[in-house]
XYZ file of C-alpha atoms in Angstrom:
666
model
C 116.736 115.432 68.646
C 114.842 114.093 65.678
C 111.138 115.033 66.322
C 111.130 118.094 68.492
C 107.533 119.313 68.749
C 103.964 118.273 68.094
C 101.157 120.553 67.622
C 97.452 119.425 67.592
C 94.232 121.385 66.903
C 90.553 120.317 67.136
C 91.095 116.533 67.180
C 88.751 115.008 69.609
C 89.741 116.453 73.202
C 92.527 118.014 71.844
C 91.716 121.738 71.105
C 94.882 123.234 70.935
C 97.863 121.619 72.464
C 101.711 121.718 72.075
C 103.905 119.029 73.361
C 107.902 119.047 73.322
C 109.588 115.718 72.655
C 112.685 114.904 74.655
C 114.605 111.316 74.843
C 111.902 109.995 77.102
C 108.356 111.400 76.939
C 105.574 110.334 79.394
C 101.977 111.095 79.083
C 100.284 110.666 82.675
C 96.938 111.375 83.944
C 93.440 109.755 84.806
C 91.570 107.662 82.190
C 89.907 109.893 79.662
C 92.032 112.846 79.678
C 93.489 112.425 76.199
C 96.567 110.313 76.526
C 95.191 107.745 73.826
C 93.999 110.750 71.586
C 97.534 112.036 71.322
C 98.742 108.565 70.119
C 95.878 107.951 67.632
C 96.452 111.351 66.168
C 100.411 110.778 65.698
C 99.375 107.368 64.067
C 96.767 108.960 61.821
C 99.391 111.586 60.824
C 102.057 108.863 59.839
C 99.439 106.607 58.175
C 98.486 109.389 55.691
C 102.138 110.558 54.821
C 102.653 108.182 52.168
C 98.793 106.919 51.808
C 95.560 108.117 51.895
C 93.528 106.561 54.990
C 90.861 109.287 55.510
C 88.966 109.166 59.028
C 86.226 111.520 60.254
C 86.507 110.071 63.766
C 89.129 112.676 64.951
C 87.085 115.832 64.630
C 86.141 117.814 67.806
C 82.770 116.650 68.939
C 82.421 119.084 71.642
C 82.246 122.021 69.051
C 79.719 121.265 65.962
C 81.116 124.480 64.492
C 84.751 123.140 64.241
C 85.177 121.821 60.755
C 88.975 120.785 60.554
C 91.727 119.305 62.280
C 95.463 120.280 62.038
C 98.473 118.457 63.110
C 101.986 119.737 63.015
C 105.381 117.850 63.700
C 108.595 119.609 63.840
C 111.683 117.582 62.813
C 115.177 118.447 63.350
C 117.435 117.373 60.399
C 120.513 118.957 61.650
C 122.217 115.388 62.483
C 121.433 114.114 59.016
C 123.028 117.241 57.496
C 126.178 116.813 59.631
C 126.544 113.399 58.320
C 125.929 114.209 54.666
C 128.382 117.086 54.733
C 131.171 115.317 56.713
C 134.340 115.126 54.660
C 135.732 112.069 56.208
C 134.816 108.815 54.807
C 132.249 107.081 57.287
C 130.071 103.825 57.152
C 127.381 105.690 55.406
C 129.474 106.802 52.521
C 130.543 103.440 51.780
C 127.054 102.593 50.673
C 126.794 104.202 47.295
C 122.759 103.785 47.454
C 123.110 106.500 50.413
C 124.460 109.380 48.136
C 121.166 109.929 46.520
C 119.512 110.209 50.039
C 122.042 112.639 51.181
C 121.341 114.822 48.112
C 117.615 114.500 48.905
C 118.279 115.614 52.575
C 120.150 118.399 51.462
C 117.197 119.440 49.018
C 114.578 119.159 52.029
C 116.910 121.628 53.837
C 117.061 123.950 51.181
C 113.132 123.863 50.149
C 111.543 123.568 53.819
C 113.973 123.806 56.676
C 114.543 126.974 58.774
C 117.414 126.479 61.338
C 117.377 123.071 60.352
C 113.965 122.635 61.550
C 110.884 121.366 59.078
C 107.336 122.007 60.143
C 105.176 119.413 58.369
C 101.605 119.905 58.821
C 98.299 117.992 58.128
C 95.249 119.918 57.743
C 91.962 118.234 56.947
C 88.572 119.615 56.542
C 85.354 117.580 57.302
C 84.498 115.000 54.514
C 87.733 115.910 52.583
C 91.144 114.223 52.283
C 94.114 115.423 54.122
C 96.082 118.486 52.855
C 99.960 118.636 53.354
C 101.997 121.732 53.826
C 104.510 119.737 51.808
C 102.831 118.831 48.681
C 105.594 116.579 47.262
C 104.916 112.858 47.945
C 108.553 111.947 47.751
C 109.596 114.498 50.173
C 107.039 113.148 52.797
C 108.118 109.608 52.100
C 111.788 110.550 52.636
C 110.781 112.363 56.112
C 108.722 109.344 57.035
C 111.928 107.012 56.334
C 114.280 109.297 58.154
C 111.914 109.611 61.286
C 110.027 106.230 61.599
C 107.472 105.838 64.352
C 106.772 102.368 65.728
C 103.650 102.044 67.776
C 102.919 99.500 70.217
C 99.494 99.092 72.075
C 100.044 96.395 74.783
C 96.387 96.149 75.189
C 95.594 94.792 71.621
C 99.157 93.267 71.096
C 99.044 89.727 70.025
C 101.357 88.226 72.507
C 101.671 84.735 71.023
C 102.087 85.974 67.568
C 105.106 88.436 66.857
C 104.691 88.768 63.234
C 104.954 92.542 63.519
C 108.586 92.060 64.586
C 109.286 91.104 61.046
C 108.432 94.523 59.777
C 111.139 96.245 62.148
C 113.664 93.415 60.963
C 112.816 94.359 57.526
C 113.805 98.044 58.076
C 117.128 96.665 59.244
C 117.979 95.634 55.695
C 120.754 97.172 53.905
C 120.243 95.080 50.814
C 122.189 95.481 47.656
C 119.311 96.689 45.365
C 121.484 96.535 42.208
C 121.988 92.721 42.707
C 118.319 92.351 42.968
C 117.355 94.270 39.769
C 119.945 92.477 37.766
C 118.845 89.072 39.118
C 116.395 87.720 36.618
C 113.422 85.274 37.427
C 115.082 82.596 35.331
C 118.057 82.553 37.914
C 115.554 82.116 40.697
C 113.673 79.373 38.906
C 116.869 77.660 38.288
C 117.913 77.741 41.972
C 114.319 76.294 42.786
C 114.844 73.566 40.103
C 118.080 72.527 41.843
C 116.779 72.613 45.172
C 113.293 71.088 44.804
C 113.867 68.845 41.751
C 112.215 68.704 38.421
C 108.837 67.623 39.661
C 108.386 70.483 41.955
C 109.660 72.896 39.276
C 106.819 71.637 37.051
C 104.327 72.488 39.801
C 105.497 75.904 40.147
C 105.473 76.389 36.264
C 101.888 75.074 36.221
C 100.737 77.694 38.951
C 102.525 80.528 37.106
C 100.739 79.591 33.937
C 97.235 79.257 35.664
C 97.472 82.708 37.094
C 98.476 83.905 33.564
C 95.734 82.289 31.992
C 93.333 83.552 34.376
C 94.556 87.096 34.555
C 95.817 86.842 37.954
C 98.806 89.023 38.902
C 100.969 89.062 42.036
C 102.296 92.064 43.717
C 106.128 92.243 43.615
C 107.972 92.024 46.784
C 109.586 95.325 47.999
C 113.207 95.262 48.689
C 112.373 95.077 52.521
C 110.277 92.016 51.816
C 112.774 90.468 49.931
C 115.129 90.820 52.837
C 112.719 89.428 55.342
C 111.904 86.348 53.112
C 115.660 85.610 52.613
C 116.348 85.955 56.154
C 113.377 83.574 57.223
C 114.932 80.997 54.637
C 118.192 81.411 56.290
C 117.066 80.614 59.903
C 114.590 78.133 58.320
C 111.244 79.743 59.753
C 109.125 82.550 60.547
C 107.341 81.886 63.867
C 108.832 82.666 67.242
C 109.341 80.398 70.157
C 110.879 81.288 73.655
C 113.154 78.692 75.392
C 112.212 76.230 72.706
C 108.555 76.305 73.620
C 105.493 77.653 71.840
C 104.596 81.362 72.958
C 101.327 80.049 74.024
C 103.223 78.103 77.019
C 104.121 81.356 78.724
C 102.322 83.985 80.431
C 101.282 87.204 78.643
C 103.526 89.158 81.070
C 106.666 86.994 80.130
C 105.648 87.299 76.396
C 104.887 91.139 76.439
C 108.360 91.852 78.491
C 110.287 89.782 75.879
C 108.532 91.213 72.869
C 109.193 94.888 74.255
C 112.777 94.216 74.921
C 113.378 92.652 71.464
C 111.554 95.477 69.729
C 113.697 98.124 71.606
C 116.916 96.189 70.734
C 116.027 95.612 67.066
C 115.011 99.407 66.689
C 118.125 100.592 68.496
C 119.982 98.549 66.047
C 118.354 99.968 63.249
C 119.479 103.677 64.105
C 122.998 102.315 64.351
C 122.928 100.487 61.037
C 120.617 102.918 58.884
C 119.929 106.647 58.479
C 117.102 106.738 60.662
C 116.135 108.475 64.031
C 113.283 106.294 65.224
C 110.748 107.008 67.892
C 108.891 104.207 69.709
C 105.201 104.970 70.935
C 103.991 102.810 73.761
C 100.605 102.869 74.966
C 100.656 101.582 78.593
C 103.560 99.271 78.341
C 103.290 98.143 81.876
C 100.308 96.134 81.372
C 100.766 92.631 82.533
C 104.381 93.244 83.560
C 105.600 92.270 87.108
C 107.072 95.047 88.912
C 110.604 93.703 88.540
C 109.987 93.352 84.691
C 109.088 97.238 84.498
C 112.419 97.716 86.192
C 114.284 95.682 83.781
C 112.712 97.075 80.722
C 113.344 100.679 81.787
C 117.014 99.572 82.380
C 117.024 98.045 79.075
C 115.887 101.067 76.937
C 118.051 103.314 79.180
C 121.213 101.492 77.506
C 119.694 102.338 73.957
C 118.552 105.791 74.629
C 121.118 107.342 72.499
C 119.862 105.569 69.599
C 115.916 105.771 70.123
C 113.329 108.145 71.616
C 110.389 106.959 73.623
C 106.886 108.261 73.792
C 104.709 106.324 76.332
C 101.446 106.614 78.307
C 101.438 105.123 81.439
C 99.209 104.707 84.834
C 102.405 103.151 86.368
C 104.095 105.051 89.288
C 106.755 102.497 89.227
C 107.509 103.249 85.542
C 107.589 106.860 86.371
C 109.914 106.424 89.386
C 112.434 104.325 87.265
C 112.446 107.009 84.585
C 113.202 109.793 87.051
C 115.816 107.791 88.677
C 117.548 106.925 85.401
C 117.785 110.779 85.195
C 116.930 110.591 81.333
C 116.398 114.026 79.437
C 112.899 113.104 80.098
C 109.473 115.300 79.660
C 106.696 114.176 82.070
C 103.425 115.542 80.766
C 100.289 115.537 83.152
C 97.019 115.581 81.262
C 93.729 116.634 82.813
C 90.467 117.783 81.446
C 89.403 121.464 81.662
C 85.881 122.027 80.006
C 85.962 118.644 78.319
C 89.322 119.501 76.600
C 92.680 118.308 77.387
C 94.929 120.412 79.062
C 98.744 119.473 79.176
C 101.106 120.571 82.021
C 104.708 119.830 81.481
C 106.040 118.974 84.838
C 109.227 120.206 86.488
C 112.022 117.730 86.339
C 112.455 116.297 89.826
C 116.258 116.661 89.864
C 115.760 120.300 89.085
C 114.085 120.725 92.741
C 116.338 118.800 95.044
C 118.946 116.114 94.312
C 117.800 114.371 97.455
C 114.447 113.422 95.638
C 116.344 111.065 93.300
C 117.209 108.800 96.429
C 114.043 109.229 98.090
C 111.663 108.756 95.573
C 109.536 105.412 95.686
C 106.393 104.225 93.911
C 104.118 105.974 96.419
C 104.845 109.660 95.445
C 103.931 109.340 91.624
C 100.888 107.582 92.454
C 99.366 110.901 93.655
C 99.791 112.405 90.087
C 96.703 110.095 89.194
C 94.811 111.468 92.109
C 91.551 112.962 91.923
C 92.476 115.408 94.653
C 95.151 115.321 97.417
C 94.619 116.450 100.966
C 98.040 117.294 102.725
C 97.790 116.513 106.581
C 100.345 117.189 109.358
C 100.420 113.695 110.862
C 98.914 110.531 111.813
C 96.059 111.984 113.885
C 94.589 113.532 110.637
C 95.087 110.372 108.841
C 93.445 108.442 111.399
C 90.317 111.035 111.399
C 89.837 110.733 107.530
C 89.875 107.056 107.528
C 87.002 106.772 110.118
C 84.391 104.275 108.805
C 81.523 106.577 110.068
C 82.940 109.621 108.302
C 83.290 107.657 105.150
C 79.702 106.399 105.389
C 78.346 109.935 105.620
C 80.659 111.569 103.117
C 81.483 108.818 100.790
C 83.298 111.347 98.419
C 86.238 111.211 100.982
C 86.969 107.960 99.642
C 88.125 109.592 96.203
C 90.702 111.718 98.054
C 94.260 110.846 98.492
C 95.810 111.909 101.834
C 99.432 112.625 102.186
C 101.430 113.459 105.450
C 103.812 116.383 104.791
C 106.096 116.066 107.515
C 108.875 115.290 105.048
C 109.832 118.268 102.980
C 111.727 116.382 100.246
C 108.606 114.184 99.457
C 106.243 117.130 99.886
C 108.155 118.770 96.950
C 107.613 115.750 94.859
C 103.741 115.593 95.383
C 102.739 119.332 95.632
C 101.014 120.001 92.369
C 102.116 123.586 92.092
C 105.845 122.444 92.865
C 105.775 119.814 90.138
C 103.214 121.668 87.606
C 100.560 119.126 87.468
C 96.925 119.663 87.555
C 95.421 118.089 90.427
C 93.164 119.815 92.816
C 94.490 119.869 96.489
C 94.056 121.483 99.878
C 96.632 121.648 102.954
C 95.240 121.072 106.314
C 97.356 122.896 108.702
C 97.359 123.887 112.448
C 97.154 127.443 112.903
C 100.418 127.847 114.524
C 102.221 126.789 111.116
C 100.968 130.294 110.159
C 100.743 132.366 113.369
C 103.471 131.796 116.056
C 102.978 132.610 119.879
C 106.213 134.546 120.951
C 106.111 134.844 124.724
C 103.295 132.137 125.392
C 100.849 134.713 126.212
C 99.571 137.544 123.647
C 102.457 138.329 121.247
C 102.255 136.861 117.908
C 104.296 136.711 114.565
C 104.030 134.954 111.277
C 105.576 131.871 110.916
C 108.098 131.571 107.992
C 106.918 127.976 106.802
C 107.200 128.333 103.158
C 104.861 125.511 102.480
C 101.814 126.681 104.319
C 102.145 130.205 104.904
C 101.354 132.475 102.027
C 101.256 135.325 104.196
C 105.036 135.387 104.502
C 105.637 134.662 100.897
C 107.082 137.607 99.441
C 106.361 136.380 95.700
C 102.782 136.179 96.676
C 102.837 139.616 98.094
C 104.505 141.269 95.096
C 101.899 139.707 92.704
C 98.897 140.750 94.911
C 99.820 144.543 94.577
C 98.882 144.175 90.712
C 95.621 142.193 91.492
C 92.362 144.064 90.256
C 88.716 143.213 90.496
C 87.567 140.509 93.056
C 91.157 139.318 93.511
C 92.246 142.937 94.670
C 90.524 142.185 98.028
C 93.310 139.426 98.960
C 95.930 142.301 98.992
C 93.715 144.202 101.482
C 92.934 141.178 103.402
C 96.630 140.507 103.927
C 97.143 144.187 105.159
C 94.379 143.854 107.473
C 95.834 140.577 108.961
C 99.343 142.031 109.169
C 97.740 145.077 110.988
C 95.466 142.941 113.391
C 98.405 140.664 114.308
C 99.875 143.504 116.352
C 96.776 144.258 118.231
C 96.692 143.468 121.868
C 94.734 139.977 122.496
C 93.271 138.977 125.862
C 93.434 135.498 126.973
C 92.398 134.126 130.356
C 94.962 133.765 133.034
C 96.412 130.310 133.603
C 93.807 128.692 130.953
C 94.416 130.933 127.931
C 91.126 130.677 126.362
C 89.822 133.549 124.423
C 86.439 135.118 124.665
C 84.113 134.422 121.753
C 83.643 137.059 118.996
C 87.012 138.532 120.229
C 89.533 140.236 118.008
C 91.616 137.208 118.181
C 88.893 135.250 116.967
C 88.390 137.766 114.257
C 92.032 137.475 113.165
C 91.942 133.645 112.942
C 88.839 134.047 110.569
C 90.800 136.457 108.318
C 93.784 134.344 108.186
C 91.586 131.246 107.243
C 89.583 133.171 104.595
C 93.107 134.476 102.965
C 94.767 131.133 103.288
C 91.921 129.243 101.585
C 92.364 131.176 98.439
C 95.823 129.488 98.453
C 94.341 125.846 98.965
C 95.378 126.277 102.708
C 92.628 125.371 105.426
C 93.869 126.596 108.798
C 92.238 125.182 111.717
C 91.350 127.174 114.657
C 93.946 125.450 116.915
C 94.902 121.963 116.190
C 92.933 118.755 114.963
C 92.100 118.058 118.448
C 90.538 121.350 118.656
C 88.406 120.380 115.657
C 87.204 117.204 117.372
C 86.622 118.794 120.921
C 84.585 121.976 120.809
C 81.844 123.899 122.408
C 79.045 121.979 120.581
C 80.296 118.607 121.739
C 82.677 118.755 125.053
C 79.887 117.220 127.247
C 79.727 114.196 124.866
C 83.628 114.019 124.840
C 83.726 113.898 128.634
C 81.362 111.372 129.155
C 83.069 109.136 126.568
C 86.439 109.770 128.176
C 85.085 109.014 131.737
C 83.355 105.927 130.507
C 85.926 104.248 128.148
C 89.260 105.905 128.020
C 90.241 106.583 131.646
C 91.687 104.284 134.219
C 89.666 103.783 137.379
C 92.383 105.446 139.316
C 92.262 108.648 137.146
C 88.333 109.114 137.008
C 88.287 111.082 140.182
C 90.933 113.198 138.904
C 89.173 113.819 135.543
C 86.078 114.865 137.479
C 87.836 117.468 139.432
C 89.590 118.759 136.223
C 86.154 118.973 134.596
C 84.128 120.697 137.431
C 87.045 123.089 138.643
C 85.406 125.856 136.581
C 81.656 126.206 135.304
C 82.697 127.641 131.979
C 82.393 126.120 128.661
C 85.728 127.627 127.297
C 87.537 126.331 130.206
C 86.052 122.763 129.639
C 86.797 122.583 126.144
C 90.402 123.624 126.685
C 91.250 121.222 129.671
C 89.736 118.303 127.545
C 91.895 119.166 124.491
C 94.841 119.401 126.664
C 94.409 115.975 127.792
C 94.640 114.537 124.396
C 97.638 116.765 123.568
C 95.770 119.571 121.933
C 96.648 123.160 122.559
C 95.324 126.296 124.167
C 93.468 129.040 122.243
C 96.630 130.989 122.110
C 98.325 128.290 120.215
C 100.527 127.029 123.166
C 100.433 123.449 124.766
C 101.650 122.029 127.991
C 105.388 120.799 127.699
C 106.361 119.794 131.171
C 105.833 119.951 134.859
C 108.432 122.594 134.893
C 106.109 124.822 132.548
C 103.380 124.324 135.102
C 105.646 125.456 137.988
C 106.772 128.541 136.256
C 103.560 129.603 134.262
C 100.636 128.731 136.567
C 100.132 131.324 139.482
C 97.677 129.573 141.865
C 97.897 126.417 143.716
C 94.573 125.285 142.951
C 95.245 125.656 139.099
C 98.601 123.740 139.645
C 96.897 120.962 141.187
C 94.664 120.799 138.226
C 97.350 121.021 135.862
C 99.349 118.179 137.558
C 96.107 115.903 137.253
C 96.006 116.853 133.400
C 99.681 116.044 133.017
C 99.333 112.672 134.733
C 96.118 111.744 132.672
C 97.524 113.365 129.666
C 100.689 111.063 129.668
C 98.258 107.959 129.581
C 97.056 109.513 126.279
C 100.527 110.526 125.111
C 100.632 108.946 121.658
C 98.926 111.264 119.470
C 97.560 108.416 116.978
C 96.643 105.937 119.779
C 93.102 105.097 118.414
C 91.274 107.807 120.655
C 89.707 109.469 117.588
C 88.369 106.253 116.167
C 87.089 105.338 119.709
C 85.406 108.857 120.281
C 83.775 108.852 116.768
C 82.421 105.435 117.226
C 81.108 106.348 120.292
C 79.474 109.362 119.091
C 77.805 107.802 116.094
C 76.698 104.975 118.251
C 74.600 107.837 120.106
C 73.714 109.799 117.232
C 72.386 109.292 113.648
C 75.109 109.153 111.090
C 74.147 112.097 109.042
C 75.708 115.467 107.652
C 73.286 117.206 109.997
C 74.918 116.041 113.230
C 78.430 116.477 111.927
C 77.453 119.990 111.039
C 75.986 120.401 114.351
C 78.481 118.888 116.687
C 81.587 119.277 114.478
C 81.256 122.413 112.756
C 84.840 123.055 111.616
C 85.389 119.399 110.454
C 82.262 119.756 108.464
C 83.849 123.088 106.950
C 87.042 121.194 106.222
C 85.091 118.262 104.432
C 82.998 120.900 102.396
C 86.106 122.503 101.352
C 87.486 119.092 100.144
C 84.240 118.399 98.169
C 84.590 121.519 96.511
C 88.024 120.549 95.166
C 86.622 117.202 94.145
C 83.899 119.083 91.929
C 86.621 120.738 90.051
C 87.347 117.301 88.322
C 83.984 115.875 88.147
């Protein structure tokens, strides 16, 4: 590994960051989180290695007392030392010019390296020139030549003029410098005279004299420039065409794709031919590329990765997907802002979590790495709810949230910020029965072992909480209280299984919610159906159901169901059951057999049979009833937060918690 680490202090939003460098390195995150700052800092470092190009634009503007910047790059010269110390003759040693380079590399090792690693630091105080930890100019130039970096900013790339490629081509040269030194200008004049004729030769002589008489001097070509011009003479030109057409003829996407591939191929060849370990820095290479070109580009550099290293910034989920699928030695870095400074999270390698991820990963999952906030939901019912136009009008912030259905454990692992180690606020919306399980259908409960949504059963969390102090210490005692409360006797109404208000079971549910919210989990009191059908709005729901959703032949049954008991808790319960909701005790009707076995009066059995019949006309959970009901509700009531809070209190609480998460990144 050539460049192994990058450390940056006090540069723009980069207060104090460290970045490990692997074969392929991706900087991902929202706009404005510092990706381009990192690339700018690396370029500034390299521009000043062999020249003085002072800029005061990199200083930390958040802190007026910060008066210096510091950039450190760590280089591993182990591979070069192995080559220089190799006893057997190899292609490098055949070139006598390289003997002096090997000697210089060994000097570098003795003077600056520790365990074959060289730390090179640029430190610059305001209004001063850079100071280097390695003062010797020639040593810095050698490091720059051994570890060249090629920068490509596709946003500012001239896609119809590929002149920059000649610089890379020039680096490929292994020109015989002794021959150039021995060759006199008279030799060149004789060649020109022979090719161009005596008249042209006189013209050239006149131009030279004119320059001389007017004290005009011409900077001499470097050996690299000589190679470039000789090559251009050899191929009879310097401008690039594609398929014998001018580059202007083609789209930006085609030109960008061709340029990037040629550049990668040339730099890969550079590593093969010369004593160099190159790094290519690409700023948003996906710009203008068709998705299939993104696939082909990643496939191309995957074949060259043994010769080159890549550092890129990207907003492309497809590019991320392809890099993960290629199973490179990659480093995915998620950037976010924390108090106006860049925070870097080095994400876990997906293959380290689950081999199945490699085969299930699509573009959709990496798109969540760029989210403002993620809300995990159980299914299509919740997705329908949070896409309702009325709610979006009242709570426009919901539009900033990405919702993910977490029924698939494999995909859940790909997207969960804690599991992948990236900094996007999230909340998991789950039914209470994913945390608390009813054991016998009545009043005995245990805790569900679902590792994703139940922190109460997470042993690692429990062990950590024992050492919490201050305000966090209450979590430890809250957990103990929940576990103790779970063993209490709970009273549910016979046949209908609703609980009294302010009961000990209600207290347990509230404690579970309070505890789980600390771990970004919102446990709804029953199910999402219970969120939408509650004591505040059951009569509105009944009238809507009667008028708009129930067939004529079922309306009498609905009326008998509703009026069977003059009790609010009863009415709320049966209406939930009709749309596949659950009892307060977290159980639901499964079949007619359950009705026969568990309901003890003929009158109640009759009502349940009616519910069962009507329920099965509403058997699909996401059949549009949520949209229809909410549209009906907001046609009767003003679209305002006040009415949502009044008639849907639990939904209002969920949305408020989502808004709190969004505020973390605003």
